PDB file of C-alpha atoms in Angstrom:
ATOM      1  CA  GLY A 162     145.751  78.868 -47.915  1.00  0.00           C
ATOM      2  CA  ALA A 163     144.453  81.241 -45.767  1.00  0.00           C
ATOM      3  CA  GLY A 164     146.979  83.365 -42.923  1.00  0.00           C
ATOM      4  CA  VAL A 165     146.800  84.741 -39.581  1.00  0.00           C
ATOM      5  CA  SER A 166     143.371  86.759 -39.339  1.00  0.00           C
ATOM      6  CA  GLN A 167     143.148  89.320 -37.537  1.00  0.00           C
ATOM      7  CA  SER A 168     139.808  92.001 -36.535  1.00  0.00           C
ATOM      8  CA  PRO A 169     138.780  94.055 -36.423  1.00  0.00           C
ATOM      9  CA  SER A 170     141.696  96.185 -38.062  1.00  0.00           C
ATOM     10  CA  ASN A 171     141.580  99.361 -36.708  1.00  0.00           C
ATOM     11  CA  LYS A 172     140.071 100.144 -33.267  1.00  0.00           C
ATOM     12  CA  VAL A 173     139.506 103.510 -32.521  1.00  0.00           C
ATOM     13  CA  THR A 174     137.935 104.113 -28.552  1.00  0.00           C
ATOM     14  CA  GLU A 175     137.719 105.943 -25.321  1.00  0.00           C
ATOM     15  CA  LYS A 176     139.299 105.523 -22.257  1.00  0.00           C
ATOM     16  CA  GLY A 177     138.422 103.934 -19.937  1.00  0.00           C
ATOM     17  CA  LYS A 178     136.646 101.709 -22.108  1.00  0.00           C
ATOM     18  CA  ASP A 179     136.662  97.287 -22.468  1.00  0.00           C
ATOM     19  CA  VAL A 180     138.188  96.296 -26.261  1.00  0.00           C
ATOM     20  CA  GLU A 181     137.792  92.637 -27.454  1.00  0.00           C
ATOM     21  CA  LEU A 182     140.578  91.686 -30.631  1.00  0.00           C
ATOM     22  CA  ARG A 183     140.365  88.980 -32.282  1.00  0.00           C
ATOM     23  CA  CYS A 184     143.088  86.232 -33.532  1.00  0.00           C
ATOM     24  CA  ASP A 185     141.860  83.687 -35.798  1.00  0.00           C
ATOM     25  CA  PRO A 186     145.285  81.658 -36.218  1.00  0.00           C
ATOM     26  CA  ILE A 187     145.793  78.923 -39.669  1.00  0.00           C
ATOM     27  CA  SER A 188     144.201  75.697 -39.577  1.00  0.00           C
ATOM     28  CA  GLY A 189     146.169  73.337 -37.430  1.00  0.00           C
ATOM     29  CA  HIS A 190     148.172  75.203 -36.232  1.00  0.00           C
ATOM     30  CA  THR A 191     148.506  74.388 -32.483  1.00  0.00           C
ATOM     31  CA  ALA A 192     150.725  77.517 -30.695  1.00  0.00           C
ATOM     32  CA  LEU A 193     149.249  80.736 -30.634  1.00  0.00           C
ATOM     33  CA  TYR A 194     151.401  84.005 -29.615  1.00  0.00           C
ATOM     34  CA  TRP A 195     150.046  87.717 -28.487  1.00  0.00           C
ATOM     35  CA  TYR A 196     152.328  90.592 -29.642  1.00  0.00           C
ATOM     36  CA  ARG A 197     152.119  93.886 -29.403  1.00  0.00           C
ATOM     37  CA  GLN A 198     153.843  96.445 -31.303  1.00  0.00           C
ATOM     38  CA  SER A 199     154.629 100.516 -30.568  1.00  0.00           C
ATOM     39  CA  LEU A 200     156.622 103.056 -30.811  1.00  0.00           C
ATOM     40  CA  GLY A 201     158.525 103.282 -27.928  1.00  0.00           C
ATOM     41  CA  GLN A 202     158.749  99.391 -26.604  1.00  0.00           C
ATOM     42  CA  GLY A 203     159.518  97.882 -30.015  1.00  0.00           C
ATOM     43  CA  LEU A 204     157.441  94.088 -30.341  1.00  0.00           C
ATOM     44  CA  GLU A 205     156.944  92.801 -27.040  1.00  0.00           C
ATOM     45  CA  PHE A 206     155.683  89.884 -26.597  1.00  0.00           C
ATOM     46  CA  LEU A 207     151.951  89.627 -24.505  1.00  0.00           C
ATOM     47  CA  ILE A 208     150.810  85.413 -24.600  1.00  0.00           C
ATOM     48  CA  TYR A 209     151.415  82.488 -25.400  1.00  0.00           C
ATOM     49  CA  PHE A 210     148.528  79.354 -26.113  1.00  0.00           C
ATOM     50  CA  GLN A 211     149.463  75.651 -26.504  1.00  0.00           C
ATOM     51  CA  GLY A 212     145.514  74.549 -27.884  1.00  0.00           C
ATOM     52  CA  ASN A 213     142.937  76.075 -24.955  1.00  0.00           C
ATOM     53  CA  SER A 214     145.983  76.508 -22.259  1.00  0.00           C
ATOM     54  CA  ALA A 215     148.253  80.069 -22.429  1.00  0.00           C
ATOM     55  CA  PRO A 216     151.555  78.491 -20.300  1.00  0.00           C
ATOM     56  CA  ASP A 217     153.315  81.480 -20.546  1.00  0.00           C
ATOM     57  CA  LYS A 218     151.637  85.402 -19.225  1.00  0.00           C
ATOM     58  CA  SER A 219     155.211  86.750 -18.709  1.00  0.00           C
ATOM     59  CA  GLY A 220     154.409  89.763 -21.010  1.00  0.00           C
ATOM     60  CA  LEU A 221     150.976  90.771 -20.136  1.00  0.00           C
ATOM     61  CA  PRO A 222     151.534  93.896 -18.752  1.00  0.00           C
ATOM     62  CA  SER A 223     148.882  94.313 -16.378  1.00  0.00           C
ATOM     63  CA  ASP A 224     146.089  92.538 -14.506  1.00  0.00           C
ATOM     64  CA  ARG A 225     142.914  94.673 -16.803  1.00  0.00           C
ATOM     65  CA  PHE A 226     145.054  92.373 -19.570  1.00  0.00           C
ATOM     66  CA  SER A 227     143.279  88.613 -20.563  1.00  0.00           C
ATOM     67  CA  ALA A 228     142.863  86.443 -23.194  1.00  0.00           C
ATOM     68  CA  GLU A 229     141.505  82.914 -23.784  1.00  0.00           C
ATOM     69  CA  ARG A 230     141.098  80.156 -26.669  1.00  0.00           C
ATOM     70  CA  THR A 231     139.165  78.410 -27.138  1.00  0.00           C
ATOM     71  CA  GLY A 232     138.399  74.940 -29.576  1.00  0.00           C
ATOM     72  CA  GLY A 233     142.150  75.430 -29.986  1.00  0.00           C
ATOM     73  CA  SER A 234     141.159  78.098 -32.533  1.00  0.00           C
ATOM     74  CA  VAL A 235     140.187  81.601 -32.193  1.00  0.00           C
ATOM     75  CA  SER A 236     141.536  84.135 -29.333  1.00  0.00           C
ATOM     76  CA  THR A 237     140.129  87.195 -28.038  1.00  0.00           C
ATOM     77  CA  LEU A 238     142.282  89.530 -26.176  1.00  0.00           C
ATOM     78  CA  THR A 239     140.734  91.661 -23.992  1.00  0.00           C
ATOM     79  CA  ILE A 240     141.739  95.203 -22.537  1.00  0.00           C
ATOM     80  CA  GLN A 241     139.864  96.573 -19.486  1.00  0.00           C
ATOM     81  CA  ARG A 242     139.560 100.027 -18.222  1.00  0.00           C
ATOM     82  CA  THR A 243     142.071 100.878 -21.395  1.00  0.00           C
ATOM     83  CA  GLN A 244     144.854 103.957 -21.343  1.00  0.00           C
ATOM     84  CA  GLN A 245     146.359 105.310 -23.624  1.00  0.00           C
ATOM     85  CA  GLU A 246     149.575 104.313 -22.903  1.00  0.00           C
ATOM     86  CA  ASP A 247     147.362 100.878 -24.634  1.00  0.00           C
ATOM     87  CA  SER A 248     148.073 102.407 -27.854  1.00  0.00           C
ATOM     88  CA  ALA A 249     149.355 100.485 -30.221  1.00  0.00           C
ATOM     89  CA  VAL A 250     149.358  97.511 -33.143  1.00  0.00           C
ATOM     90  CA  TYR A 251     148.346  94.259 -31.603  1.00  0.00           C
ATOM     91  CA  LEU A 252     149.353  90.971 -33.675  1.00  0.00           C
ATOM     92  CA  CYS A 253     148.765  87.775 -33.449  1.00  0.00           C
ATOM     93  CA  ALA A 254     150.966  84.860 -34.574  1.00  0.00           C
ATOM     94  CA  SER A 255     150.872  80.677 -34.996  1.00  0.00           C
ATOM     95  CA  SER A 256     152.474  77.843 -35.152  1.00  0.00           C
ATOM     96  CA  TYR A 257     152.847  73.552 -34.971  1.00  0.00           C
ATOM     97  CA  PHE A 258     153.421  73.155 -32.123  1.00  0.00           C
ATOM     98  CA  HIS A 259     156.452  75.682 -30.316  1.00  0.00           C
ATOM     99  CA  GLY A 260     159.371  73.214 -32.104  1.00  0.00           C
ATOM    100  CA  GLU A 261     162.065  75.112 -32.738  1.00  0.00           C
ATOM    101  CA  ASN A 262     161.904  74.629 -36.445  1.00  0.00           C
ATOM    102  CA  GLN A 263     158.336  75.914 -36.360  1.00  0.00           C
ATOM    103  CA  PRO A 264     158.462  79.220 -36.980  1.00  0.00           C
ATOM    104  CA  GLN A 265     155.409  82.143 -36.314  1.00  0.00           C
ATOM    105  CA  HIS A 266     153.118  83.306 -38.759  1.00  0.00           C
ATOM    106  CA  PHE A 267     151.766  86.791 -38.071  1.00  0.00           C
ATOM    107  CA  GLY A 268     148.663  88.400 -39.335  1.00  0.00           C
ATOM    108  CA  ASP A 269     148.525  91.848 -40.534  1.00  0.00           C
ATOM    109  CA  GLY A 270     147.059  92.899 -36.524  1.00  0.00           C
ATOM    110  CA  THR A 271     144.918  95.713 -34.871  1.00  0.00           C
ATOM    111  CA  ARG A 272     145.967  99.348 -34.639  1.00  0.00           C
ATOM    112  CA  LEU A 273     144.494 100.091 -31.134  1.00  0.00           C
ATOM    113  CA  SER A 274     144.246 103.803 -31.156  1.00  0.00           C
ATOM    114  CA  ILE A 275     142.405 105.042 -27.268  1.00  0.00           C
ATOM    115  CA  LEU A 276     141.538 108.654 -27.217  1.00  0.00           C
TER     116      LEU A 276
ATOM    117  CA  GLY B 903     166.746  88.057 -19.557  1.00  0.00           C
ATOM    118  CA  ASP B 904     166.621  87.263 -23.386  1.00  0.00           C
ATOM    119  CA  SER B 905     167.440  90.985 -25.320  1.00  0.00           C
ATOM    120  CA  VAL B 906     168.658  91.351 -28.806  1.00  0.00           C
ATOM    121  CA  THR B 907     169.836  94.385 -29.691  1.00  0.00           C
ATOM    122  CA  GLN B 908     169.782  96.067 -33.473  1.00  0.00           C
ATOM    123  CA  MET B 909     172.056  98.825 -35.410  1.00  0.00           C
ATOM    124  CA  GLU B 910     170.572 102.212 -34.635  1.00  0.00           C
ATOM    125  CA  GLY B 911     168.481 102.925 -38.170  1.00  0.00           C
ATOM    126  CA  PRO B 912     167.172 104.530 -40.453  1.00  0.00           C
ATOM    127  CA  VAL B 913     169.086 103.609 -43.445  1.00  0.00           C
ATOM    128  CA  THR B 914     169.144 105.368 -46.820  1.00  0.00           C
ATOM    129  CA  LEU B 915     171.156 103.032 -49.847  1.00  0.00           C
ATOM    130  CA  SER B 916     171.015 103.705 -53.698  1.00  0.00           C
ATOM    131  CA  GLU B 917     170.018 100.697 -55.529  1.00  0.00           C
ATOM    132  CA  GLU B 918     172.567  98.256 -55.941  1.00  0.00           C
ATOM    133  CA  ALA B 919     174.868  98.780 -53.242  1.00  0.00           C
ATOM    134  CA  PHE B 920     175.542  97.110 -50.334  1.00  0.00           C
ATOM    135  CA  LEU B 921     173.789  96.508 -46.798  1.00  0.00           C
ATOM    136  CA  THR B 922     174.407  94.765 -43.671  1.00  0.00           C
ATOM    137  CA  ILE B 923     172.340  95.938 -41.267  1.00  0.00           C
ATOM    138  CA  ASN B 924     173.788  94.402 -37.201  1.00  0.00           C
ATOM    139  CA  CYS B 925     172.062  92.205 -34.723  1.00  0.00           C
ATOM    140  CA  THR B 926     173.816  90.896 -31.370  1.00  0.00           C
ATOM    141  CA  TYR B 927     172.204  88.847 -28.911  1.00  0.00           C
ATOM    142  CA  THR B 928     171.887  87.680 -25.399  1.00  0.00           C
ATOM    143  CA  ALA B 929     170.457  84.585 -24.437  1.00  0.00           C
ATOM    144  CA  THR B 930     170.650  81.426 -22.281  1.00  0.00           C
ATOM    145  CA  GLY B 931     171.046  78.279 -23.791  1.00  0.00           C
ATOM    146  CA  TYR B 932     170.942  77.442 -27.558  1.00  0.00           C
ATOM    147  CA  PRO B 933     168.802  80.960 -29.138  1.00  0.00           C
ATOM    148  CA  SER B 934     167.517  80.490 -32.744  1.00  0.00           C
ATOM    149  CA  LEU B 935     167.722  83.328 -35.136  1.00  0.00           C
ATOM    150  CA  PHE B 936     165.032  84.742 -37.374  1.00  0.00           C
ATOM    151  CA  TRP B 937     165.198  87.664 -39.448  1.00  0.00           C
ATOM    152  CA  TYR B 938     162.131  89.621 -39.936  1.00  0.00           C
ATOM    153  CA  VAL B 939     160.200  92.235 -42.647  1.00  0.00           C
ATOM    154  CA  GLN B 940     157.633  94.704 -42.435  1.00  0.00           C
ATOM    155  CA  TYR B 941     156.721  95.710 -46.115  1.00  0.00           C
ATOM    156  CA  PRO B 942     155.087  99.324 -46.233  1.00  0.00           C
ATOM    157  CA  GLY B 943     151.209  98.586 -45.730  1.00  0.00           C
ATOM    158  CA  GLU B 944     151.684  94.878 -44.898  1.00  0.00           C
ATOM    159  CA  GLY B 945     151.994  92.115 -41.600  1.00  0.00           C
ATOM    160  CA  LEU B 946     155.170  90.548 -40.317  1.00  0.00           C
ATOM    161  CA  GLN B 947     156.732  88.493 -42.753  1.00  0.00           C
ATOM    162  CA  LEU B 948     159.746  85.655 -41.778  1.00  0.00           C
ATOM    163  CA  LEU B 949     162.619  86.608 -43.834  1.00  0.00           C
ATOM    164  CA  LEU B 950     165.505  83.678 -42.853  1.00  0.00           C
ATOM    165  CA  LYS B 951     166.444  81.793 -39.944  1.00  0.00           C
ATOM    166  CA  ALA B 952     168.692  79.957 -38.442  1.00  0.00           C
ATOM    167  CA  THR B 953     168.608  77.284 -35.252  1.00  0.00           C
ATOM    168  CA  LYS B 954     171.986  76.558 -34.331  1.00  0.00           C
ATOM    169  CA  ALA B 955     175.511  78.069 -34.158  1.00  0.00           C
ATOM    170  CA  ASP B 956     176.997  78.252 -38.365  1.00  0.00           C
ATOM    171  CA  ASP B 957     173.863  78.324 -39.717  1.00  0.00           C
ATOM    172  CA  LYS B 958     173.078  79.999 -42.617  1.00  0.00           C
ATOM    173  CA  GLY B 959     169.603  81.639 -43.563  1.00  0.00           C
ATOM    174  CA  SER B 960     169.257  82.972 -46.359  1.00  0.00           C
ATOM    175  CA  ASN B 961     166.530  83.745 -48.539  1.00  0.00           C
ATOM    176  CA  LYS B 962     165.266  87.022 -51.332  1.00  0.00           C
ATOM    177  CA  GLY B 963     168.796  87.498 -51.639  1.00  0.00           C
ATOM    178  CA  PHE B 964     169.548  88.275 -48.179  1.00  0.00           C
ATOM    179  CA  GLU B 965     171.470  86.414 -45.656  1.00  0.00           C
ATOM    180  CA  ALA B 966     172.961  85.599 -42.044  1.00  0.00           C
ATOM    181  CA  THR B 967     175.075  83.382 -40.722  1.00  0.00           C
ATOM    182  CA  TYR B 968     174.538  82.555 -36.432  1.00  0.00           C
ATOM    183  CA  ARG B 969     177.887  83.360 -34.688  1.00  0.00           C
ATOM    184  CA  LYS B 970     177.837  81.877 -32.103  1.00  0.00           C
ATOM    185  CA  GLU B 971     181.310  82.739 -30.745  1.00  0.00           C
ATOM    186  CA  THR B 972     180.106  87.068 -31.327  1.00  0.00           C
ATOM    187  CA  THR B 973     176.520  86.814 -30.722  1.00  0.00           C
ATOM    188  CA  SER B 974     175.861  87.650 -33.718  1.00  0.00           C
ATOM    189  CA  PHE B 975     173.529  87.228 -36.795  1.00  0.00           C
ATOM    190  CA  HIS B 976     173.555  89.724 -39.153  1.00  0.00           C
ATOM    191  CA  LEU B 977     171.634  90.574 -42.165  1.00  0.00           C
ATOM    192  CA  GLU B 978     173.665  91.321 -45.550  1.00  0.00           C
ATOM    193  CA  LYS B 979     172.985  91.600 -48.961  1.00  0.00           C
ATOM    194  CA  GLY B 980     175.235  91.909 -51.547  1.00  0.00           C
ATOM    195  CA  SER B 981     172.647  94.060 -54.345  1.00  0.00           C
ATOM    196  CA  VAL B 982     169.509  95.940 -53.078  1.00  0.00           C
ATOM    197  CA  GLN B 983     166.617  96.315 -54.430  1.00  0.00           C
ATOM    198  CA  VAL B 984     163.825 100.008 -53.825  1.00  0.00           C
ATOM    199  CA  SER B 985     161.706  96.269 -53.218  1.00  0.00           C
ATOM    200  CA  ASP B 986     163.757  95.733 -50.335  1.00  0.00           C
ATOM    201  CA  SER B 987     162.698  99.636 -48.689  1.00  0.00           C
ATOM    202  CA  ALA B 988     160.708  97.338 -45.556  1.00  0.00           C
ATOM    203  CA  VAL B 989     160.924  97.394 -41.307  1.00  0.00           C
ATOM    204  CA  TYR B 990     164.110  95.022 -40.677  1.00  0.00           C
ATOM    205  CA  PHE B 991     163.649  92.960 -37.249  1.00  0.00           C
ATOM    206  CA  CYS B 992     166.324  90.400 -35.835  1.00  0.00           C
ATOM    207  CA  ALA B 993     164.795  87.926 -32.924  1.00  0.00           C
ATOM    208  CA  LEU B 994     165.707  85.156 -30.952  1.00  0.00           C
ATOM    209  CA  ARG B 995     163.397  82.326 -30.135  1.00  0.00           C
ATOM    210  CA  GLY B 996     164.939  80.556 -26.827  1.00  0.00           C
ATOM    211  CA  GLY B 997     165.998  76.868 -26.198  1.00  0.00           C
ATOM    212  CA  GLY B 998     163.903  73.785 -24.973  1.00  0.00           C
ATOM    213  CA  ALA B 999     160.064  74.881 -23.620  1.00  0.00           C
ATOM    214  CA  ASN B1000     160.646  78.897 -23.918  1.00  0.00           C
ATOM    215  CA  SER B1001     158.749  79.409 -27.091  1.00  0.00           C
ATOM    216  CA  LYS B1002     158.159  83.456 -27.174  1.00  0.00           C
ATOM    217  CA  LEU B1003     159.872  85.737 -30.014  1.00  0.00           C
ATOM    218  CA  THR B1004     161.592  88.291 -28.165  1.00  0.00           C
ATOM    219  CA  PHE B1005     162.027  91.340 -30.805  1.00  0.00           C
ATOM    220  CA  GLY B1006     164.762  93.673 -31.575  1.00  0.00           C
ATOM    221  CA  LYS B1007     163.460  97.423 -32.181  1.00  0.00           C
ATOM    222  CA  GLY B1008     163.737  96.779 -35.445  1.00  0.00           C
ATOM    223  CA  ILE B1009     165.445  98.772 -39.004  1.00  0.00           C
ATOM    224  CA  THR B1010     164.034 101.059 -41.701  1.00  0.00           C
ATOM    225  CA  LEU B1011     165.559 100.037 -45.094  1.00  0.00           C
ATOM    226  CA  SER B1012     165.082 102.818 -47.531  1.00  0.00           C
ATOM    227  CA  VAL B1013     166.961 102.178 -50.724  1.00  0.00           C
ATOM    228  CA  ARG B1014     166.516 104.824 -53.538  1.00  0.00           C
ATOM    229  CA  PRO B1015     166.628 104.041 -57.041  1.00  0.00           C
TER     230      PRO B1015
END
C-alpha cells in the first residue's frame, strides 16, 4: 500500500514568507507526527496528533509554527514569517495509535530552504 | 528529559568487516528502543526495535540488545556490505502516553568494496 506522502518535496522561499507543508499519512493510521531534521540539531520532534487533536505540541520552536489535521487524515504544518534558521528537512510520520509496539513510518520529507 | 547519545562519526569500514555503533540513552520509565536507517536519497526506515529489557531486535543481519543495566542499545553486524552505507539513528520512545521519538544525532556509515 501507499506510504506516508509529503509535499512539496522541495521548497525554496524568501525570508519573511509563509510556507505550508503537507503530510498524507498511511490510510488507517490515527497517530501523526512532525519532526525536523537539521544539520546542527539532528532530528527533533515538533508535534503529535491523535486523530484531529494535538496532545503534544511541545516541540514547536516558536509561535510562528502551527499545525492542523483535518478528517483524521491530512496534516498541514505552517511556518509564518520564515527565518533562515527554519531551513531544514521536515519529516512526517504516522502509526496505528500510539502504542509502544506501533512503529512510526516516515515520509521522504520536505526540504525547506529559506533564502 | 529523555535523551539519546550516539558515538561520533563518520565511520568507514571495508566490506565484510564487523560493525558496532554505540548508543546509550537516558529516559524515565520504560522506553522502547529503535534503530532507524536512512539510505542515500531515501526516507527514514525502521531497521529494528526492542520494547523491553533483554529483548534483542534483529533485521537484515543487524542486531541490537536492550540493556537496561547499562542503558545501552548498541547496533552490531557481523559482516557489512557496501549496500549498508547509510545514516543510522538510534531512538527511544518513552513509556506510557508519551508518543514522540527522541533521536540521537545519527552516524554516517560508509562501506568500501
